[in-house]
Every structure is written in structure tokens, then in C-alpha cells.
Coordinates of C-alpha atoms and ligand atoms in Angstrom, one line a residue:
M1207 CA 7.0 -33.9 24.2
E1208 CA 4.5 -31.5 22.7
N1209 CA 5.6 -29.2 19.9
I1210 CA 5.9 -25.5 20.8
Q1211 CA 3.1 -23.5 19.2
A1212 CA 2.9 -19.7 18.5
V1213 CA 1.3 -17.6 21.2
K1214 CA -2.5 -17.5 21.0
G1215 CA -3.7 -14.7 18.8
M1216 CA -0.3 -14.2 17.2
N1217 CA 0.0 -15.5 13.6
D1218 CA 2.7 -16.6 11.3
I1219 CA 2.4 -15.0 7.8
L1220 CA 3.5 -17.9 5.6
P1221 CA 5.1 -17.6 2.1
D1222 CA 1.8 -18.5 0.4
Q1223 CA 0.2 -15.4 2.0
I1224 CA 3.1 -13.0 1.7
G1225 CA 2.2 -11.8 -1.8
W1226 CA -0.8 -10.0 -0.4
W1227 CA 1.2 -8.3 2.3
Q1228 CA 3.9 -7.2 -0.1
F1229 CA 1.3 -5.9 -2.6
V1230 CA -0.4 -3.9 0.1
E1231 CA 2.9 -2.5 1.5
S1232 CA 4.4 -1.5 -1.8
T1233 CA 1.1 0.1 -3.0
T1234 CA 0.9 2.0 0.3
R1235 CA 4.5 3.3 0.1
K1236 CA 4.2 4.5 -3.4
L1237 CA 0.9 6.3 -2.8
F1238 CA 1.7 7.9 0.6
E1239 CA 5.1 9.2 -0.7
R1240 CA 3.2 11.0 -3.5
F1241 CA 1.3 12.9 -0.7
G1242 CA 4.6 13.8 1.0
Y1243 CA 4.5 11.2 3.8
R1244 CA 7.9 9.8 4.8
E1245 CA 8.5 6.5 6.6
I1246 CA 9.3 6.5 10.3
R1247 CA 10.1 3.3 12.3
T1248 CA 9.8 3.5 16.1
P1249 CA 10.4 0.7 18.7
V1250 CA 7.7 -1.8 19.5
L1251 CA 8.4 -1.3 23.2
E1252 CA 7.8 2.1 24.8
K1253 CA 7.3 3.4 28.3
L1254 CA 3.9 2.5 29.6
E1255 CA 3.2 6.0 30.6
L1256 CA 3.3 7.2 27.0
F1257 CA 0.2 5.2 26.2
A1258 CA -1.5 5.9 29.5
R1259 CA -1.1 9.6 29.0
S1260 CA -2.1 9.7 25.3
I1261 CA -4.7 7.0 24.7
G1262 CA -6.3 7.6 28.1
E1263 CA -6.3 5.8 31.4
S1264 CA -9.9 4.8 31.2
T1265 CA -9.9 3.4 27.7
D1266 CA -10.3 -0.3 27.0
I1267 CA -6.8 -0.4 25.5
V1268 CA -5.0 1.0 28.6
E1269 CA -7.3 -0.6 31.2
K1270 CA -7.1 -4.1 29.9
E1271 CA -5.5 -4.7 26.6
M1272 CA -1.8 -3.8 26.9
Y1273 CA 1.1 -6.2 27.2
T1274 CA 3.2 -4.7 29.9
I1275 CA 6.6 -5.6 31.1
A1276 CA 8.6 -4.5 34.1
D1277 CA 12.2 -4.2 33.1
S1278 CA 15.0 -5.1 35.5
R1279 CA 15.0 -1.6 37.1
G1280 CA 11.3 -1.8 37.7
E1281 CA 10.3 0.6 35.0
W1282 CA 7.0 -0.3 33.3
L1283 CA 7.2 -0.8 29.6
A1284 CA 4.4 -1.8 27.1
L1285 CA 4.3 -3.3 23.7
R1286 CA 2.8 -0.7 21.5
P1287 CA -1.0 -1.1 21.1
E1288 CA -1.1 1.6 18.3
A1289 CA 1.4 3.9 16.5
T1290 CA 0.3 7.5 17.0
A1291 CA 1.6 7.9 20.5
S1292 CA 5.1 6.6 19.5
I1293 CA 5.2 8.9 16.4
V1294 CA 4.2 11.9 18.5
R1295 CA 6.9 11.0 21.1
A1296 CA 9.5 10.8 18.3
F1297 CA 8.3 14.0 16.8
I1298 CA 8.8 15.8 20.1
Q1299 CA 12.0 14.0 21.1
H1300 CA 13.8 14.8 17.9
N1301 CA 12.4 18.2 17.5
L1302 CA 11.1 17.3 14.1
Q1303 CA 9.0 20.4 14.1
A1304 CA 12.1 22.3 13.2
D1305 CA 12.5 20.2 10.0
P1306 CA 10.2 21.4 7.2
L1307 CA 10.5 18.0 5.5
A1308 CA 9.3 16.1 8.6
R1309 CA 5.7 17.0 8.9
K1310 CA 4.0 13.9 7.5
F1311 CA 4.9 10.4 8.5
Y1312 CA 3.8 6.8 7.8
A1313 CA 4.6 3.6 9.5
I1314 CA 3.9 -0.1 8.8
G1315 CA 4.3 -2.7 11.5
P1316 CA 3.0 -4.9 14.3
M1317 CA 0.8 -3.7 17.2
F1318 CA -0.2 -5.7 20.3
R1319 CA -3.5 -5.8 22.2
H1320 CA -4.6 -8.5 24.6
E1321 CA -8.1 -8.9 23.2
R1322 CA -10.1 -12.1 22.8
P1323 CA -9.0 -13.5 19.4
Q1324 CA -11.5 -14.2 16.7
K1325 CA -11.6 -13.7 12.9
G1326 CA -10.2 -10.3 12.2
R1327 CA -9.1 -9.7 15.8
Y1328 CA -5.7 -10.8 17.0
R1329 CA -3.3 -10.1 19.8
Q1330 CA -0.5 -9.2 17.4
F1331 CA -1.8 -7.5 14.3
H1332 CA -0.4 -5.0 11.8
Q1333 CA -1.3 -1.5 11.0
I1334 CA -0.5 1.0 8.2
D1335 CA -0.4 4.3 10.0
A1336 CA -0.2 7.9 8.7
E1337 CA 0.2 11.1 10.8
A1338 CA 0.5 14.7 9.7
F1339 CA 1.4 17.6 12.0
G1340 CA 1.1 21.3 12.0
V1341 CA -2.0 22.0 9.9
E1342 CA -5.2 23.2 11.4
D1343 CA -7.0 23.8 8.2
P1344 CA -9.8 21.3 7.3
M1345 CA -8.3 20.9 3.9
L1346 CA -5.9 18.5 5.4
D1347 CA -8.6 16.5 7.2
A1348 CA -10.3 16.0 3.8
E1349 CA -7.0 15.2 2.1
V1350 CA -6.1 12.5 4.7
M1351 CA -9.5 10.8 4.2
Y1352 CA -9.1 11.1 0.4
M1353 CA -5.6 9.5 0.6
L1354 CA -7.0 6.7 2.6
G1355 CA -9.9 6.2 0.2
L1356 CA -7.5 6.3 -2.8
L1357 CA -5.3 3.7 -1.2
L1358 CA -8.3 1.3 -0.8
R1359 CA -9.3 2.0 -4.4
K1360 CA -5.8 1.3 -5.7
L1361 CA -5.8 -2.0 -3.8
G1362 CA -9.1 -2.9 -5.5
L1363 CA -11.3 -2.7 -2.4
T1364 CA -14.8 -1.6 -3.1
A1365 CA -17.0 -2.9 -0.2
V1366 CA -16.3 -0.1 2.3
V1367 CA -17.9 3.1 3.5
L1368 CA -16.3 6.2 5.0
H1369 CA -18.0 7.3 8.3
I1370 CA -17.3 10.7 9.7
N1371 CA -18.1 12.6 12.9
S1372 CA -16.9 15.5 15.0
L1373 CA -15.9 14.9 18.6
G1374 CA -15.7 18.6 19.3
C1375 CA -12.9 20.3 21.2
T1376 CA -11.7 21.0 24.8
E1377 CA -14.4 23.8 24.9
C1378 CA -17.5 21.9 23.9
R1379 CA -16.8 18.3 24.6
P1380 CA -16.7 18.7 28.5
V1381 CA -20.0 20.5 28.4
F1382 CA -21.5 17.6 26.4
R1383 CA -19.9 15.0 28.6
E1384 CA -21.8 16.4 31.6
R1385 CA -25.1 16.4 29.7
L1386 CA -24.5 12.8 28.7
T1387 CA -23.5 11.7 32.2
A1388 CA -26.7 13.3 33.5
F1389 CA -28.7 11.4 30.8
L1390 CA -27.0 8.1 31.7
E1391 CA -27.6 8.8 35.4
Q1392 CA -31.4 9.1 34.7
N1393 CA -31.2 5.7 32.9
V1394 CA -28.7 4.0 35.0
G1395 CA -31.0 1.1 35.9
R1396 CA -31.2 0.1 32.2
L1397 CA -27.4 0.0 31.6
C1398 CA -25.1 -2.9 31.7
P1399 CA -22.5 -3.0 34.6
D1400 CA -19.7 -1.8 32.2
C1401 CA -21.7 1.2 31.1
Q1402 CA -22.7 2.0 34.7
R1403 CA -19.0 2.3 35.4
R1404 CA -18.3 4.2 32.1
R1405 CA -20.9 6.8 32.9
H1406 CA -18.3 8.3 35.3
T1407 CA -15.0 7.2 33.8
N1408 CA -15.6 7.6 30.0
P1409 CA -19.3 8.3 29.2
L1410 CA -18.8 8.7 25.5
R1411 CA -17.6 5.1 25.2
T1412 CA -21.1 3.9 26.1
F1413 CA -22.0 4.6 22.5
D1414 CA -19.7 1.7 21.6
C1415 CA -21.4 -0.8 23.9
K1416 CA -22.6 -3.9 22.1
V1417 CA -25.2 -4.9 24.8
D1418 CA -28.7 -4.5 23.3
R1419 CA -30.3 -2.8 26.3
C1420 CA -27.6 -0.2 26.3
Q1421 CA -28.1 0.4 22.6
A1422 CA -31.8 1.0 23.3
V1423 CA -30.9 3.6 25.9
L1424 CA -28.3 5.3 23.8
A1425 CA -30.8 5.5 20.9
E1426 CA -32.4 8.2 23.0
A1427 CA -29.2 9.9 24.2
P1428 CA -28.2 13.4 23.2
L1429 CA -25.6 13.5 20.4
L1430 CA -22.3 15.3 20.6
L1431 CA -22.5 16.4 17.0
D1432 CA -25.7 18.4 17.9
S1433 CA -23.8 20.3 20.7
I1434 CA -20.4 21.1 19.2
C1435 CA -19.4 24.8 19.4
G1436 CA -19.5 27.2 16.5
H1437 CA -15.8 26.8 15.6
C1438 CA -16.0 23.0 15.5
A1439 CA -19.3 23.1 13.5
E1440 CA -17.6 25.5 11.0
H1441 CA -14.6 23.1 10.8
F1442 CA -16.8 20.1 10.2
S1443 CA -18.8 21.8 7.6
R1444 CA -15.7 22.8 5.7
V1445 CA -14.3 19.2 6.0
K1446 CA -17.6 18.0 4.3
G1447 CA -17.3 20.6 1.6
Y1448 CA -13.7 19.5 0.7
L1449 CA -14.7 15.9 0.7
E1450 CA -17.4 16.7 -1.8
D1451 CA -15.0 18.7 -3.9
L1452 CA -12.7 15.6 -3.9
R1453 CA -15.7 13.4 -4.8
T1454 CA -15.2 11.3 -1.7
P1455 CA -18.5 9.8 -0.5
Y1456 CA -19.1 9.7 3.2
V1457 CA -21.8 9.0 5.8
I1458 CA -22.2 11.1 8.9
N1459 CA -22.2 8.9 11.9
P1460 CA -22.9 10.9 15.1
R1461 CA -22.6 7.8 17.2
M1462 CA -19.1 7.0 16.3
V1463 CA -16.8 7.8 19.2
R1464 CA -13.5 5.9 18.6
G1465 CA -11.7 4.1 21.4
L1466 CA -9.0 6.6 22.2
D1467 CA -9.2 9.8 24.2
Y1468 CA -6.9 12.0 22.3
Y1469 CA -9.2 12.7 19.4
T1470 CA -10.6 16.2 18.7
R1471 CA -13.0 17.4 16.0
T1472 CA -12.9 15.3 12.9
T1473 CA -12.9 11.5 13.4
F1474 CA -13.5 8.9 10.8
E1475 CA -13.7 5.1 10.2
I1476 CA -13.7 2.8 7.2
I1477 CA -16.5 0.4 7.7
T1478 CA -17.4 -2.9 6.0
D1479 CA -20.2 -5.3 6.3
R1480 CA -18.2 -8.3 5.1
L1481 CA -16.1 -9.2 8.1
G1482 CA -18.8 -10.1 10.7
A1483 CA -18.4 -8.4 14.0
Q1484 CA -15.0 -6.8 13.2
N1485 CA -16.5 -4.1 10.9
A1486 CA -13.8 -1.4 11.1
V1487 CA -11.0 -1.7 8.6
G1488 CA -9.4 1.6 9.6
G1489 CA -10.0 4.7 11.6
G1490 CA -8.5 8.0 12.7
G1491 CA -9.0 11.6 13.4
R1492 CA -7.6 14.9 14.6
Y1493 CA -5.7 15.2 17.9
D1494 CA -5.0 18.9 18.2
G1495 CA -3.9 18.9 21.9
L1496 CA -1.9 15.7 22.0
V1497 CA 1.6 16.9 21.0
R1498 CA 1.3 19.7 23.6
D1499 CA -0.1 17.3 26.3
L1500 CA 2.9 15.0 25.8
G1501 CA 5.3 17.9 26.4
G1502 CA 5.9 19.1 22.9
P1503 CA 5.0 22.3 21.0
D1504 CA 1.3 23.2 20.6
V1505 CA 0.9 21.9 17.1
P1506 CA -2.2 20.2 15.7
G1507 CA -2.1 16.7 14.3
I1508 CA -4.3 14.2 12.4
G1509 CA -3.8 10.6 11.4
F1510 CA -5.3 7.2 10.8
A1511 CA -4.5 3.5 11.1
I1512 CA -5.6 0.7 8.8
G1513 CA -5.7 -2.9 10.1
M1514 CA -3.7 -4.9 7.6
E1515 CA -5.2 -8.4 8.5
R1516 CA -8.7 -7.1 8.0
L1517 CA -7.7 -5.3 4.8
I1518 CA -6.2 -8.5 3.4
L1519 CA -9.2 -10.6 4.5
L1520 CA -11.4 -8.3 2.4
L1521 CA -9.0 -8.3 -0.5
Q1522 CA -9.0 -12.1 -0.6
Q1523 CA -12.8 -12.0 -0.8
E1524 CA -12.7 -9.6 -3.8
Q1525 CA -9.8 -10.7 -6.0
P1526 CA -7.4 -13.4 -6.9
A1527 CA -4.0 -13.6 -5.2
P1528 CA -1.3 -11.5 -6.7
V1529 CA 1.0 -13.7 -8.7
G1530 CA 4.7 -13.4 -8.9
V1531 CA 6.9 -14.1 -12.0
P1532 CA 7.8 -17.8 -11.9
P1533 CA 11.5 -18.7 -11.9
V1534 CA 13.6 -19.9 -14.8
F1535 CA 14.6 -23.5 -14.0
I1536 CA 18.0 -25.0 -14.7
A1537 CA 18.0 -28.8 -15.0
V1538 CA 21.3 -30.6 -15.1
L1539 CA 22.6 -34.1 -15.8
G1540 CA 26.1 -35.0 -14.9
E1541 CA 28.8 -33.5 -12.7
R1542 CA 30.3 -31.0 -15.2
A1543 CA 26.8 -29.8 -16.1
R1544 CA 25.9 -29.4 -12.5
H1545 CA 28.9 -27.2 -11.9
R1546 CA 28.3 -25.1 -15.0
G1547 CA 24.6 -24.8 -14.2
F1548 CA 25.4 -23.6 -10.7
L1549 CA 27.6 -20.8 -12.2
L1550 CA 25.0 -20.0 -14.9
S1551 CA 22.3 -19.6 -12.3
Q1552 CA 24.3 -16.8 -10.6
E1553 CA 24.9 -15.1 -14.0
I1554 CA 21.1 -15.1 -14.7
R1555 CA 20.3 -13.8 -11.2
E1556 CA 22.7 -11.0 -11.7
L1557 CA 20.7 -10.0 -14.8
G1558 CA 17.7 -9.7 -12.5
L1559 CA 15.8 -13.0 -13.1
E1560 CA 14.7 -15.5 -10.5
V1561 CA 16.3 -18.9 -11.0
E1562 CA 15.8 -22.3 -9.3
L1563 CA 18.0 -25.3 -9.8
D1564 CA 18.6 -28.8 -8.6
Y1565 CA 21.1 -29.0 -5.8
E1566 CA 20.6 -32.6 -5.0
R1567 CA 21.5 -34.7 -8.1
R1568 CA 17.9 -35.7 -8.8
S1569 CA 16.9 -37.4 -12.0
L1570 CA 16.2 -35.3 -15.0
K1571 CA 12.6 -36.4 -14.8
S1572 CA 12.1 -35.3 -11.3
Q1573 CA 13.8 -32.0 -12.0
M1574 CA 11.4 -31.4 -14.9
R1575 CA 8.5 -32.2 -12.6
R1576 CA 9.7 -29.7 -10.1
A1577 CA 10.1 -27.0 -12.8
D1578 CA 6.5 -27.7 -13.8
K1579 CA 5.3 -27.4 -10.1
L1580 CA 7.0 -24.0 -9.8
G1581 CA 5.2 -22.9 -12.9
S1582 CA 8.5 -22.2 -14.8
R1583 CA 7.9 -21.1 -18.3
Y1584 CA 11.5 -21.8 -19.4
V1585 CA 13.9 -24.6 -18.4
L1586 CA 17.5 -24.7 -19.4
I1587 CA 18.7 -28.3 -19.7
L1588 CA 22.4 -28.9 -19.4
G1589 CA 24.1 -32.3 -19.9
D1590 CA 27.8 -33.0 -20.1
D1591 CA 27.4 -33.3 -23.9
E1592 CA 25.9 -29.8 -24.1
I1593 CA 28.8 -28.5 -22.0
E1594 CA 31.3 -30.0 -24.4
R1595 CA 29.6 -28.1 -27.2
N1596 CA 29.1 -24.9 -25.1
Q1597 CA 25.4 -25.2 -25.6
A1598 CA 22.2 -25.6 -23.6
Q1599 CA 18.7 -26.9 -24.5
L1600 CA 16.0 -24.4 -23.9
R1601 CA 12.6 -25.9 -23.2
D1602 CA 9.5 -23.7 -23.4
M1603 CA 7.1 -25.4 -21.0
Q1604 CA 4.1 -23.6 -22.3
E1605 CA 4.6 -24.1 -26.0
K1606 CA 6.2 -27.5 -25.4
T1607 CA 9.0 -26.7 -27.8
Q1608 CA 12.8 -27.2 -27.4
S1609 CA 15.7 -25.3 -29.1
V1610 CA 19.4 -25.1 -28.7
L1611 CA 21.3 -21.9 -27.7
P1612 CA 24.9 -21.0 -27.0
L1613 CA 25.7 -21.1 -23.3
S1614 CA 27.4 -17.7 -23.3
D1615 CA 24.3 -16.1 -24.7
A1616 CA 21.8 -18.0 -22.4
P1617 CA 21.4 -15.3 -19.7
A1618 CA 20.7 -12.5 -22.1
Q1619 CA 18.4 -14.5 -24.3
L1620 CA 16.4 -15.7 -21.3
K1621 CA 16.0 -12.2 -20.1
Q1622 CA 14.6 -11.2 -23.5
L1623 CA 12.2 -14.1 -23.5
M1624 CA 11.0 -13.4 -19.9
I1625 CA 10.4 -9.7 -20.8
S1626 CA 8.3 -10.6 -23.9
A1627 CA 6.4 -13.3 -21.9
A1628 CA 5.5 -10.8 -19.1
Ligands
AMP1026 P1 -7.9 1.6 16.3 O1 -6.5 2.1 16.6 O2 -8.5 0.8 17.5 O3 -8.8 2.6 15.7 O4 -7.6 0.5 15.2 C1 -7.4 0.8 13.9 C2 -7.6 -0.4 13.0 O5 -6.7 -1.4 13.4 C3 -9.0 -1.0 13.1 O6 -9.9 -0.4 12.3 C4 -8.7 -2.5 12.8 O7 -8.7 -2.6 11.4 C5 -7.3 -2.7 13.3 N1 -7.3 -3.4 14.6 C6 -7.5 -2.9 15.8 N2 -7.4 -3.8 16.7 C7 -7.2 -5.0 16.1 C8 -7.0 -6.3 16.5 N3 -7.0 -6.7 17.8 N4 -6.8 -7.3 15.5 C9 -6.7 -6.9 14.2 N5 -6.9 -5.7 13.8 C10 -7.1 -4.7 14.7

């Protein structure tokens, strides 16, 4: 019988990789909390309608990438393809607007999109997500991008560029949409079948088309950034000013449209040239009408998501793997020593050190080999003779020296040694 494999595009994260994930997660938590963001965890399964209404019916995500499930009562559910919609739903459902401490949120977890898998693109992937509600001032837009940039710097990532754009508002975007549709109409013969369809359903998305001949058409297309209204232009110019004050470099990219309908005004992406076709590490923007459109109060919002797989692929190109502290090893010879070693291992763990020991009565030689493989700096060697004398041998694997120490003192002494070796 054939072995069962994981679902295509869904990856195991094995222990030899987990150091990267833990490093990214702990750095994120520490940093975001400094900016007042608090963690929120929402279900991975939501009502399908939530995503259709927020992300947009005619987006790639909703049209073709969602994993949907009909539950036993015939209600349509979907595995979340992104986090913003769920966080907005929770914000409304729990009336978090009434809680002054609940305005900024972050979440870390898996998302699901049925895309064609390739390097940096998977069907289950993970995002770090941040969302802030209730502030219209462009100072927050700049702070959000600054926080994202600071996180990448703290992680040690350098090969990335911040792209920014404004997608206008409900006043100016529809006007532009008509202009763009008219332009696409004039050039319809030169467009791919997808873009021919998009010119009615979602004309802005044509800017994202990868087909060369569409790109050639769109190089001549009018740009939204040139037609945003006075309020949006003022907002955008203040965002740029604050970014400059914060010494956050950016590139204006008037062709960046993002794949979700709910964005308004400021949008941004973190772009790299080191991941082949999957060049976006993260992206986000303002969504001032979304909370209201989903039935909540009329509060503005802004947020972003970073793709953790892509982030870690980049980190792996730039720096060595984060290393943990190797464990202390307890090697035992004889039954009494084995029992005493077992108890000692728990005493040492209670003091906060990681300990490995032999459970299987292996030879002393093979225990020492294992300690060496684990990279243990210190090995406590216990034989029945040592137990008789209430002593243990302490071997320093690096210095290749051995000394004797009283058993009762062993945990405290080891802790001291590990602290000074760190
Ligand atoms: P989006 O919500 O589409 O703007 O995605 C935000 C970030 O999530 C992207 O910049 C990617 O880093 C990451 N991402 C999106 N889709 C995938 C995917 N299928 N596989 C891996 N990462 C993804």
C-alpha cells in the first residue's frame, strides 16, 4: 500500500526548520507589542460570505482560490484565505470599538488559497498580520509601514524595498474606473481573455496581469494616482512626509493595485528580487469603509500581512540558522546510576536547563557519541561507584577535561557553567 502523503501545496515544518519560525514569531510579538498591538486568534473556518463581501466577489481569491466546505446544514464555509476579514468580523461581533485597549491587533497563523504551488507559493501558508482601527490620520499609515520595516530590519532582512501607492476613495476611484474601462475598451483586441473579462468585472486588476501584451497595453493606460481627489492627494502627500520623517525609504509604484477590493487610499507592498516570480513578501493598506460595509461602526482601518514562508526563504539566503543552546547530557552506567540520573535530569530541568539522557541502557561509548552529536558542552557521567560516593564526573566536551563534583551540587554548578558558557 502506498504511504499517505501531505496534501499538495501544504507543508510540514520539521524540527530542523522550526528555529527560524520561532525566531520570527518571538521577534514579531516583542516588537508589535511595543507599538500597542495585542494578539487576536480567530477561527480558520468562517462563513464564506464574510470573504465574498470583504475581499470582493470578482477577485482571484474569491473567484477561484478558496477552499470551501458545505456543512451538514448546507451553509457554505471557507478556510480563511487571509486574516483581515476575520479580524474585522471579530471587532464588530465583540463590539471592540467600546474597548480603548482593543484598537490594534496582530495575528500569526495559517491561511489557505488554492493556487498552483511553486517556490514561495503554497496552498497552506502562514501570515503575520497587523490591523489598527479608528485612526484616519496619515501618521498611522506611516507608523504601520515603519513598524513593518523595523520588523524586517530586526530580523536581519536587507534585500527588500517598500512600494507605496494610493488607490483613492469611494469618490475618486469609481470615476477612474470608468476612465480605465473606456481605455481598455479601446484596446480590447490587444488584451488576453482574462483581461478582456476583467475590463468589466475588476478593471484595476489588469495592472497585475503577467501576460506581456497586456503589460504593453497597460504601459499606456491612465494611472489612478494621477486622478485621485484632493483629499486623497493630501493624505498621500502627508503619508510620504511622515515616512521621510521616520527615515523610511520608499518607492512610489502607481501600478500597484493589490488583489483585494477593500483597500482605499494608502496601499503598500514589500518587494524583493530574490524569490523569483513570488516577489511580494508582504503587503497591506487602508480599508476605511470595510468595517461599516460588514455591518459595524463607520471606523477606518489599516493593516498588512507578511508571508512567513517567503520571509524565511529570504532570511535563509542572508544569514545562518538561529542556534539553540545545546542540552546537558547525562550518561549513566549501571542500574542505580540510571535511576539517580533520571531523577537528576528532572532536578536540572527544574532549574531551567535542557537535559538529554539515555533511556535505553546503551553502552557508555554510544551515550558519549550521542552527547557529541547533540553538541552538548557538558556531560555528567554517573556510574554505580560514583553514586556510592555521592559524586558525578563532569566532562567538558569542548575543553576535553574531566572533574568530580558532589551530586547534590551538580544542578546548581551546571547552571553556573552554562550561564558562563553562553
Ligand atoms: P496578500 O494578502 O495576497 O497581499 O498576501 C500577503 C502576503 O502573503 C504576500 O505578500 C505573500 O508574502 C504571502 N502570500 C500570499 N499568498 C501566498 C501563497 N499562496 N503562498 C505563500 N505566501 C503567500
